[in-house]
Short mmCIF file of C-alpha atoms and ligand atoms in Angstrom, two decimals:
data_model
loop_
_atom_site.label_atom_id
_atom_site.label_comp_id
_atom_site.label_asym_id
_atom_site.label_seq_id
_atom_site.Cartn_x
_atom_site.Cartn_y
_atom_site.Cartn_z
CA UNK Z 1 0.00 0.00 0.00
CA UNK Z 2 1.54 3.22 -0.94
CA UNK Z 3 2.05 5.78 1.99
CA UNK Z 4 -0.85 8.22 0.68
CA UNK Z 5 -3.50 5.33 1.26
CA UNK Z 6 -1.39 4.33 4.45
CA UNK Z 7 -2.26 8.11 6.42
CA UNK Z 8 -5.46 8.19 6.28
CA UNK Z 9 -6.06 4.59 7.72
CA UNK Z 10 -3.59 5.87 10.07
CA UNK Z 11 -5.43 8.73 11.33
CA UNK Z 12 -8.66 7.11 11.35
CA UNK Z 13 -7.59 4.51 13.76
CA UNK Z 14 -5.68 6.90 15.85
CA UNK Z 15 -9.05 8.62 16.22
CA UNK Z 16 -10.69 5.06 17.22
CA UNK Z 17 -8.24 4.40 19.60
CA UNK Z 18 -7.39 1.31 17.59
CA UNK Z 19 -3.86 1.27 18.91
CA UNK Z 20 -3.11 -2.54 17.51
CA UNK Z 21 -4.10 -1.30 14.03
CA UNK Z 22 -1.73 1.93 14.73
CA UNK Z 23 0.99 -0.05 15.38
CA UNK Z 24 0.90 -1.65 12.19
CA UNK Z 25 0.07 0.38 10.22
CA UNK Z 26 2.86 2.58 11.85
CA UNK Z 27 4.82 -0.37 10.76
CA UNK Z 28 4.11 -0.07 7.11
CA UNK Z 29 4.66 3.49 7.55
CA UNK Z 30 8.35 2.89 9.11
CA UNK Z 31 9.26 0.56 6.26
CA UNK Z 32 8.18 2.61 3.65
CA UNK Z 33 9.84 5.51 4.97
CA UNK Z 34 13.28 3.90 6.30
CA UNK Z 35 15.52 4.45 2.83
CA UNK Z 36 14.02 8.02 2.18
CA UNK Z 37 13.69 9.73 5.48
CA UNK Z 38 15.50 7.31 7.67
CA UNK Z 39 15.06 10.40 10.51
CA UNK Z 40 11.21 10.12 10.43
CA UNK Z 41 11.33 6.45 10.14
CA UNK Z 42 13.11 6.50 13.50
CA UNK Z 43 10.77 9.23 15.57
CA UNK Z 44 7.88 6.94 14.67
CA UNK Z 45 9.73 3.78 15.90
CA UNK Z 46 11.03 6.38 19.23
CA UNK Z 47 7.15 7.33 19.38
CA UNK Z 48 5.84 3.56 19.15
CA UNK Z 49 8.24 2.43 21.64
CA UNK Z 50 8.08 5.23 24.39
CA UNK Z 51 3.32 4.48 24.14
CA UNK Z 52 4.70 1.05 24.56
CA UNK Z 53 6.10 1.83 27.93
CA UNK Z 54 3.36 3.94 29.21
CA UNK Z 55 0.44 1.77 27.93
CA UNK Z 56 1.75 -1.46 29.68
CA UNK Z 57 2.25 0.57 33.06
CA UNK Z 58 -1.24 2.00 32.66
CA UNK Z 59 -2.63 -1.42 32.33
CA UNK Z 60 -0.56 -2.46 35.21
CA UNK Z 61 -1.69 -0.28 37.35
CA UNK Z 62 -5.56 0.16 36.35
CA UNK Z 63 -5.20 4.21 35.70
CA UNK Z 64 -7.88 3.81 33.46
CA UNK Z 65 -9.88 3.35 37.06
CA UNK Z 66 -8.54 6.55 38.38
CA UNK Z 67 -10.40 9.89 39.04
CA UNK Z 68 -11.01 12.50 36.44
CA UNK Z 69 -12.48 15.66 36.21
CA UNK Z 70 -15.78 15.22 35.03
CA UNK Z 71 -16.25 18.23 32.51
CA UNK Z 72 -13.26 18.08 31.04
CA UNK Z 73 -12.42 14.59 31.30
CA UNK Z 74 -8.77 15.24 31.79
CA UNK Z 75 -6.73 13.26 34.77
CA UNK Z 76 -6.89 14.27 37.71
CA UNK Z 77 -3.58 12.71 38.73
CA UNK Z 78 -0.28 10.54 37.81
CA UNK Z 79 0.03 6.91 38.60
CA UNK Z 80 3.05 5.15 38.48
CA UNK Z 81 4.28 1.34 39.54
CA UNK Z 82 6.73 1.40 42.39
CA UNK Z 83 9.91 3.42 40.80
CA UNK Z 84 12.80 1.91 41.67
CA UNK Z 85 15.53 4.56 41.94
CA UNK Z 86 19.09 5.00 43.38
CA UNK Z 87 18.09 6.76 47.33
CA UNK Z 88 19.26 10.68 46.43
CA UNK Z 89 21.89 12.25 47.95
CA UNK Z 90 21.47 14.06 51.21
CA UNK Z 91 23.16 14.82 54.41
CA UNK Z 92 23.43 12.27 57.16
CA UNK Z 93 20.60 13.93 59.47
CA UNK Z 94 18.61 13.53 56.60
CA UNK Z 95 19.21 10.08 55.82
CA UNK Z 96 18.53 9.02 59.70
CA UNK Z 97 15.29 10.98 59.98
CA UNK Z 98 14.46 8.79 56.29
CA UNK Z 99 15.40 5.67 57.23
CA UNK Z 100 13.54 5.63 60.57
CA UNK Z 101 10.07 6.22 58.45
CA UNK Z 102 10.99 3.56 56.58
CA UNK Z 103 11.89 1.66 59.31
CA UNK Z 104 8.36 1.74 60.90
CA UNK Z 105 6.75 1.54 57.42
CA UNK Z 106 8.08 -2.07 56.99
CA UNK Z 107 7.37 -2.71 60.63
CA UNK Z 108 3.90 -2.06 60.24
CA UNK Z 109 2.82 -5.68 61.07
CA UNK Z 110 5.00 -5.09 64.43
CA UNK Z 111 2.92 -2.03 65.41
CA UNK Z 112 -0.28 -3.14 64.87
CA UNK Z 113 -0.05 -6.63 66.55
CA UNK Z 114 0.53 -4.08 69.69
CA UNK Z 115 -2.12 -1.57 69.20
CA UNK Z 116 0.55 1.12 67.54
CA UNK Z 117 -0.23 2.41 63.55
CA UNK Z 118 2.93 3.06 61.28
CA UNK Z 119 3.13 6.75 60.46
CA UNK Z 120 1.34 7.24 57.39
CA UNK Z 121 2.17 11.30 56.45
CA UNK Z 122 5.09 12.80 55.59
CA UNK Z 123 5.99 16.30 54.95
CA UNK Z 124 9.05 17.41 53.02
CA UNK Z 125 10.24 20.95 53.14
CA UNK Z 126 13.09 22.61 51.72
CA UNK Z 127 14.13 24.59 48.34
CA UNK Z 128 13.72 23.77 45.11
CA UNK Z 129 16.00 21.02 43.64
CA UNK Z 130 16.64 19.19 46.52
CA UNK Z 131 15.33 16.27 45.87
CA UNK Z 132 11.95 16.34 47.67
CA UNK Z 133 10.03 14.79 45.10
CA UNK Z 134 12.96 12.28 44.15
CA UNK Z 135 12.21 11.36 47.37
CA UNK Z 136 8.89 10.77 47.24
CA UNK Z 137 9.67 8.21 44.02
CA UNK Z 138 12.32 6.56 46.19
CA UNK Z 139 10.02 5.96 48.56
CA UNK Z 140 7.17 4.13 46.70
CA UNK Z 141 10.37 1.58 45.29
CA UNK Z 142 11.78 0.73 48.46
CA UNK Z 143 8.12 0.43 49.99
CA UNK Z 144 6.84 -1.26 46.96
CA UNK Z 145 3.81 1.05 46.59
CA UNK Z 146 2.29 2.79 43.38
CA UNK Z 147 2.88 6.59 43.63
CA UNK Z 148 -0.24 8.65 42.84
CA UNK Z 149 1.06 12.39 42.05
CA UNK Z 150 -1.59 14.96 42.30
CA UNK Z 151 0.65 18.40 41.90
CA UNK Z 152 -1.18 20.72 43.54
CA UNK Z 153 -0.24 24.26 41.55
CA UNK Z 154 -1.49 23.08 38.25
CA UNK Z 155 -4.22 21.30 39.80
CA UNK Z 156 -5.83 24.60 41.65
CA UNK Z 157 -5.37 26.71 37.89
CA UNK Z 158 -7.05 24.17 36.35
CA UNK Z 159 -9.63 23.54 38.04
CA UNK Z 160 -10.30 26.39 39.86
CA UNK Z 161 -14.06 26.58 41.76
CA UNK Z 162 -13.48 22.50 41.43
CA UNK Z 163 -10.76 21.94 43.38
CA UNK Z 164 -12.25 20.75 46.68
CA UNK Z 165 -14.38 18.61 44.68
CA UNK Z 166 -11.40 17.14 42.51
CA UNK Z 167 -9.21 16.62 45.30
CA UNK Z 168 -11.39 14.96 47.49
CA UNK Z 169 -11.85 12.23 44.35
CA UNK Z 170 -7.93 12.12 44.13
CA UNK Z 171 -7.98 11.66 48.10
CA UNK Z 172 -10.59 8.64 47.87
CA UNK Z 173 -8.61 7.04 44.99
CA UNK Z 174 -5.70 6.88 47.25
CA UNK Z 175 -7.41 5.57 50.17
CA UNK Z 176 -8.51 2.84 48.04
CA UNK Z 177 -5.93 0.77 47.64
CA UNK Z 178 -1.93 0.80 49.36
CA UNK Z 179 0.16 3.67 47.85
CA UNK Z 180 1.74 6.69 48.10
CA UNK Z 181 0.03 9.75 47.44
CA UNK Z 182 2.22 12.76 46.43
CA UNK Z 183 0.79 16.30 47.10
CA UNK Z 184 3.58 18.30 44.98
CA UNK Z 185 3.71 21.92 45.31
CA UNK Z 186 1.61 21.52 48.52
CA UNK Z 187 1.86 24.94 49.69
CA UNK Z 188 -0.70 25.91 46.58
CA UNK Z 189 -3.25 24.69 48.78
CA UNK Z 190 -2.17 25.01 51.94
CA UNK Z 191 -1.71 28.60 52.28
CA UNK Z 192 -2.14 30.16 55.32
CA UNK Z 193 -6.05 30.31 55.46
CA UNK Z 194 -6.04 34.07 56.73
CA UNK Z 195 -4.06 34.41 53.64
CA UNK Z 196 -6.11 37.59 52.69
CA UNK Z 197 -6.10 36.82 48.83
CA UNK Z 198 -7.90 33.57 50.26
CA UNK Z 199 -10.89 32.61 48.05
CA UNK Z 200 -13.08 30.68 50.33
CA UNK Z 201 -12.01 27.78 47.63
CA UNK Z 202 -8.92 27.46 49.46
CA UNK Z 203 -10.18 27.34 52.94
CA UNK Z 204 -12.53 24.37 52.40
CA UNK Z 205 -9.94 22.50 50.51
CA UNK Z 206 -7.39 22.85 53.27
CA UNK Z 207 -10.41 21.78 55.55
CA UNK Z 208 -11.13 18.94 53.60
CA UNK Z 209 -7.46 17.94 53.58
CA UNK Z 210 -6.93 18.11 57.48
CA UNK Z 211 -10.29 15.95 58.02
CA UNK Z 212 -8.54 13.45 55.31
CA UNK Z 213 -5.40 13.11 57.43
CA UNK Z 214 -6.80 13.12 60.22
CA UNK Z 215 -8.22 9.10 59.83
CA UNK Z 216 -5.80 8.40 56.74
CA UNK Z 217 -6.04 4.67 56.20
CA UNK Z 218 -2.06 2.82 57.52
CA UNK Z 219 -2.20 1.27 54.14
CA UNK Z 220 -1.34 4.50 52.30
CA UNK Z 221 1.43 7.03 52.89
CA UNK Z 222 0.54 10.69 52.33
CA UNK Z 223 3.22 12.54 51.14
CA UNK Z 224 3.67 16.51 50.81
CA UNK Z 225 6.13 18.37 49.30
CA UNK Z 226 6.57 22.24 49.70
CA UNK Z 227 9.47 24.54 48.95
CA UNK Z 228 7.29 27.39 50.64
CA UNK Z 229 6.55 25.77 54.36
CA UNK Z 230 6.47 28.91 55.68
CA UNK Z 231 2.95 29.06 53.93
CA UNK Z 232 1.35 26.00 56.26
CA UNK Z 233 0.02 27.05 59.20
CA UNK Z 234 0.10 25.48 62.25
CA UNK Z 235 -3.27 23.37 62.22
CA UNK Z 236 -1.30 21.48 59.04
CA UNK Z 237 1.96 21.08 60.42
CA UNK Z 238 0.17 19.36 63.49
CA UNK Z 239 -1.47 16.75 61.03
CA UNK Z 240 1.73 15.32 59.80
CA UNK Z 241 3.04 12.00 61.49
CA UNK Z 242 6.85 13.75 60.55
CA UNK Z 243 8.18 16.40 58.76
CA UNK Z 244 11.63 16.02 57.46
CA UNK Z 245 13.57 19.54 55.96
CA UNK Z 246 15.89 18.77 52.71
CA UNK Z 247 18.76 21.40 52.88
CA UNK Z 248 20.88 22.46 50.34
CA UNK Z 249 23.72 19.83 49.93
CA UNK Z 250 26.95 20.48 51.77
CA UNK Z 251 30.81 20.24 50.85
CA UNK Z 252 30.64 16.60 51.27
CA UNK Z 253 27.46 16.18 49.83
CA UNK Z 254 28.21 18.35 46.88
CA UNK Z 255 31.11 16.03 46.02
CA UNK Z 256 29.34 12.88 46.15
CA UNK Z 257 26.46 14.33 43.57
CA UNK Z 258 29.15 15.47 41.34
CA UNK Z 259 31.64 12.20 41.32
CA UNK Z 260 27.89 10.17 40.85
CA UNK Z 261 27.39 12.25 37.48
CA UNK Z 262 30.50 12.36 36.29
CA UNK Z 263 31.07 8.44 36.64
CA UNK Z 264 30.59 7.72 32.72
CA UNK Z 265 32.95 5.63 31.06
CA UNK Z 266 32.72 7.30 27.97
CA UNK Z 267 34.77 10.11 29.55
CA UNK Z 268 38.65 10.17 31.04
CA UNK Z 269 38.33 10.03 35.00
CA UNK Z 270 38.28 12.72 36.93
CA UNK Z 271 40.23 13.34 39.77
CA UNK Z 272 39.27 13.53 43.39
CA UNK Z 273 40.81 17.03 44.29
CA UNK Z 274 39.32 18.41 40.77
CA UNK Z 275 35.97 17.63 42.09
CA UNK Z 276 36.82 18.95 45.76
CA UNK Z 277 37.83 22.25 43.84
CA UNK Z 278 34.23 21.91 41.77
CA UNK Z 279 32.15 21.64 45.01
CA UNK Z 280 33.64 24.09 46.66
CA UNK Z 281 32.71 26.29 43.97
CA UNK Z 282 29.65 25.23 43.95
CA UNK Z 283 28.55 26.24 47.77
CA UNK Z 284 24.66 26.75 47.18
CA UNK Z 285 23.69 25.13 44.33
CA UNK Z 286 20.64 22.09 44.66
CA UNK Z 287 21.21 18.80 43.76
CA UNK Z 288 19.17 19.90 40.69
CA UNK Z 289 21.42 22.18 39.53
CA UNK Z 290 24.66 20.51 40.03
CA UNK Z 291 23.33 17.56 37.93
CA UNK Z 292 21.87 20.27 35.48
CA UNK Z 293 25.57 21.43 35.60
CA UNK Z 294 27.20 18.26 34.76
CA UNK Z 295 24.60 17.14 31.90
CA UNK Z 296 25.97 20.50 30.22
CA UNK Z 297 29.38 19.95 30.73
CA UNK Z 298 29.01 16.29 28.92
CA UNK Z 299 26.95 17.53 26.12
CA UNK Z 300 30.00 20.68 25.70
CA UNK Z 301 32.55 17.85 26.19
CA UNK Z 302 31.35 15.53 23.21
CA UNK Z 303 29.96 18.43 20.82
CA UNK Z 304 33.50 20.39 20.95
CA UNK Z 305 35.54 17.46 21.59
CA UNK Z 306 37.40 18.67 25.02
CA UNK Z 307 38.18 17.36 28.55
CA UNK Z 308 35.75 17.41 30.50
CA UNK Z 309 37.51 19.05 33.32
CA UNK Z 310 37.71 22.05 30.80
CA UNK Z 311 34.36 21.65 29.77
CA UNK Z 312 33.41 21.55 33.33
CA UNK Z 313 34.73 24.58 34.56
CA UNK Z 314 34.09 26.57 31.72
CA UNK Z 315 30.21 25.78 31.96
CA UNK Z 316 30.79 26.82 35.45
CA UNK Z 317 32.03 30.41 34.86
CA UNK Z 318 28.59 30.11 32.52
CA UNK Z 319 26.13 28.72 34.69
CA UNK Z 320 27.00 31.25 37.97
CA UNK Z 321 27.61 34.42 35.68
CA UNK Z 322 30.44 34.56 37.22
CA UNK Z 323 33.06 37.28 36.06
CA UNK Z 324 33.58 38.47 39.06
CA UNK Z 325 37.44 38.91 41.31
CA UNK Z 326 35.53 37.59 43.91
CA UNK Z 327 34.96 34.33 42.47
CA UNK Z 328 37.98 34.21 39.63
CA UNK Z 329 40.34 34.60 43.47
CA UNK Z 330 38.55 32.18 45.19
CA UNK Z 331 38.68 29.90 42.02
CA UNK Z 332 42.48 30.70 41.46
CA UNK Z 333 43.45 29.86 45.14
CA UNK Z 334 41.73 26.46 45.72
CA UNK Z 335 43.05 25.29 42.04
CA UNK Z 336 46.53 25.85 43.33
CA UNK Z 337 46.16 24.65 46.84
CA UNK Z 338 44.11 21.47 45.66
CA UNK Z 339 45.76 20.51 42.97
CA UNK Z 340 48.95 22.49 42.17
CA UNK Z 341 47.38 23.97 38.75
CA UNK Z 342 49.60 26.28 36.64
CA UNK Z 343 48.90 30.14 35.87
CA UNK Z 344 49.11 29.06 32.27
CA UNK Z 345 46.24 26.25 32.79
CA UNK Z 346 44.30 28.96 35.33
CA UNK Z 347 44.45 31.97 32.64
CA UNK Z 348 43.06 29.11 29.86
CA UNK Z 349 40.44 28.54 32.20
CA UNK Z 350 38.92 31.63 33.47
CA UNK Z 351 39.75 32.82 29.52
CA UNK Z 352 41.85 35.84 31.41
CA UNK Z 353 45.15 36.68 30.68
CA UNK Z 354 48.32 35.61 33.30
CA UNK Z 355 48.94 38.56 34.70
CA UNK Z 356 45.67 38.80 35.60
CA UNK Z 357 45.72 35.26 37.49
CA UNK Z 358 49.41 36.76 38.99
CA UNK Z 359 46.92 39.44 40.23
CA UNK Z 360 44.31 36.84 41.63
CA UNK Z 361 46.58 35.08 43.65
CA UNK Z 362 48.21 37.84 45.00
CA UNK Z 363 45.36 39.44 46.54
CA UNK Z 364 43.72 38.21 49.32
CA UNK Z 365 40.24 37.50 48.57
CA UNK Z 366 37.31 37.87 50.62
CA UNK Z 367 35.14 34.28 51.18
CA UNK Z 368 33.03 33.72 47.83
CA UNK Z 369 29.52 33.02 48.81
CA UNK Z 370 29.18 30.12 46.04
N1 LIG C 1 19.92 15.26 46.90
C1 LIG C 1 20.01 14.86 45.61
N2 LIG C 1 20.76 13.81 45.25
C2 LIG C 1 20.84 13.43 43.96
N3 LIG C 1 20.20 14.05 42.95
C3 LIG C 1 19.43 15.10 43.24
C4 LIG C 1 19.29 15.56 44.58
N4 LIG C 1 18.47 16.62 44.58
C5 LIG C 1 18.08 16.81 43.30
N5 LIG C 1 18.66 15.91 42.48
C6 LIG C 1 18.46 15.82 41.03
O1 LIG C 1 17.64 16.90 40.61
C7 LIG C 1 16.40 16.44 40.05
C8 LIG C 1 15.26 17.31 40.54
O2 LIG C 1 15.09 17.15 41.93
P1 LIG C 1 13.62 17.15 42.59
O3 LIG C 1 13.48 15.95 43.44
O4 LIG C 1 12.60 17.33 41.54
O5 LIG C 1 13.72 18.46 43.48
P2 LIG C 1 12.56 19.14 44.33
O6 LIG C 1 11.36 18.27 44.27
O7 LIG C 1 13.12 19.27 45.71
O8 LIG C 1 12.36 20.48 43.71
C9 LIG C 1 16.29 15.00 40.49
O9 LIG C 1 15.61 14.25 39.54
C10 LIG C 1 17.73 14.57 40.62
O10 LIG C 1 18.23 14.17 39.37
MG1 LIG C 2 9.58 18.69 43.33
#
């Protein structure tokens, strides 16, 4: 069949949802296409292959079961299978305070045999791109529960005058059956509720939310996630079983989120007291962005063909905007003290001229904030 009588079976049985008959006929498509425009050919086998995923885990999971809004028909929330991920990086007060939920999560059994309940909400605080949501995913692998999402900022825009109504469906759907239920970007909701730009809206969903937790089945795990907690009031704070605060990572920290991303055998090894130097750069950056920070450096690395120690620290004079003596001494110093770097090597790096590195090291800078 040539490709102009292929389309229009094609879009007909998109339309019927008719996804075996898409597949082939996708199929057909792919082979007709794969001498020509091998680059289409390849999207359409990327596009049949990525449904593939997502249908199965769908299926899996029964999301065709869960809520939706009921004018627009949209969903009113992600559900994914347990995910299992590597446990993020974060500092060792943090990883006590996480392991002791689990802890009593797995010991559920244990608690109730004596009249105790597991706790079943969490609330994670702390800026953006520290990993809070990571966290959450972590969480539903190592407990083995599904993880219903519900983010709460694009929920409350969406359906605005619905909200209370859609989230208690979300709520119910969770209740139903052991997982964890996300509420990202909590503090869209939770505002204070004497928040004067309060709509009414938002006071009966955060009412509707504290009556929720307050007789939340020990099956599921509530889970919120705020980079605002200053927002809750006090009324929520009291419903949560614990409330753990994600910090921004430290020296140590830094360097154990930067030697994870850089691990790639593709590229040469880099050494220990580069990365030292790199973190301590990098005072006040998120786990986000140091990853975000990495990913660049690879991509510059590959597309220009350099180290990617130079690739590294020239996407970090990018990424902090940094052309300033503060940071170009601070830079200059640690390079030499860690790792015995020459002027020549420091000038090609900061893209100044020697004299001007002379000058850097000579002076006695002030302590870079970052
Ligand atoms: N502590 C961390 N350890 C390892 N990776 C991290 C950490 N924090 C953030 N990341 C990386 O940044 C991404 C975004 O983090 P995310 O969990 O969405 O942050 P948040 O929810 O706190 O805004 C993660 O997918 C992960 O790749
Ligand atoms: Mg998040």
């Amino acid at each position: 069949m040539s490709l102009e009588k292929l389309v229009p079976k094609l879009i007909r049985a998109s339309l019927d949802e008719d996804y075996r008959e898409v597949r082939s006929l996708s199929m057909r498509v792919i082979r007709r296409l794969k001498e020509s425009h091998p680059k289409i050919a390849e999207e359409i086998a990327d596009a049949l292959s990525e449904h593939g995923i997502g249908a199965s885990t769908k299926r899996a999971v029964g999301i065709s079961d869960s809520p939706v809004d009921m004018e627009t028909l949209q969903s009113l929330c992600k559900v994914e299978e347990p995910i299992d991920i590597d446990y993020p990086i974060f500092s060792p007060r943090v990883n006590e305070l996480v392991k002791n939920f689990i802890r009593e999560r797995e010991e559920s059994k244990k608690l109730f045999s004596v009249g105790l309940t597991p706790p079943t909400s969490l609330l994670l605080y702390g800026q953006p791109g520290v990993g809070k949501t990571e966290l959450a995913k972590y969480l539903s692998g190592i407990l083995n529960l599904n993880l219903i999402t519900l983010d709460l900022a694009s929920a409350i825009s969406s359906y605005l005058g619905k909200t209370g109504q859609n989230l208690k469906k979300v709520l119910d759907y969770a209740k139903s059956s052991p997982s964890i239920l996300l509420l990202d970007e909590f503090d869209a909701v939770a505002k204070r509720r004497d928040d004067m730009s309060d709509l009414g809206e938002l006071k009966r969903i955060v009412n509707v939310l504290l009556k929720e937790l307050e007789d939340w089945p020990p099956n599921t795990v509530v889970i919120a996630a705020t980079n605002h907690p200053d927002l809750l009031d006090t009324a929520i704070w009291r419903r949560f079983d614990r409330a753990i605060e994600i910090g921004l990572p430290e020296q140590e920290e830094r360097i154990r989120i930067l030697t994870n991303q850089l691990e790639d055998k593709i590229f040469d090894k880099v050494s220990k007291s580069f990365v030292t130097l790199i973190a301590e750069m990098t005072k006040g950056l998120s786990g986000a962005d140091l990853c975000k920070l990495v990913e660049r450096t690879k991509r510059k690395a590959i597309i220009y063909d350099i180290n990617v120690m130079d690739a590294l620290i020239k996407e970090l004079v990018d990424f902090k905007g940094c052309d300033s003596v503060e940071f170009n001494k601070k830079f200059c110093r640690l390079a030499k003290t860690h790792m015995k770097v020459s002027i020549r090597k420091l000038a090609e790096w900061l893209d100044k001229s020697p004299s001007a590195i002379q000058y850097y090291l000579k002076e006695k800078g002030e302590e870079v904030n970052g």
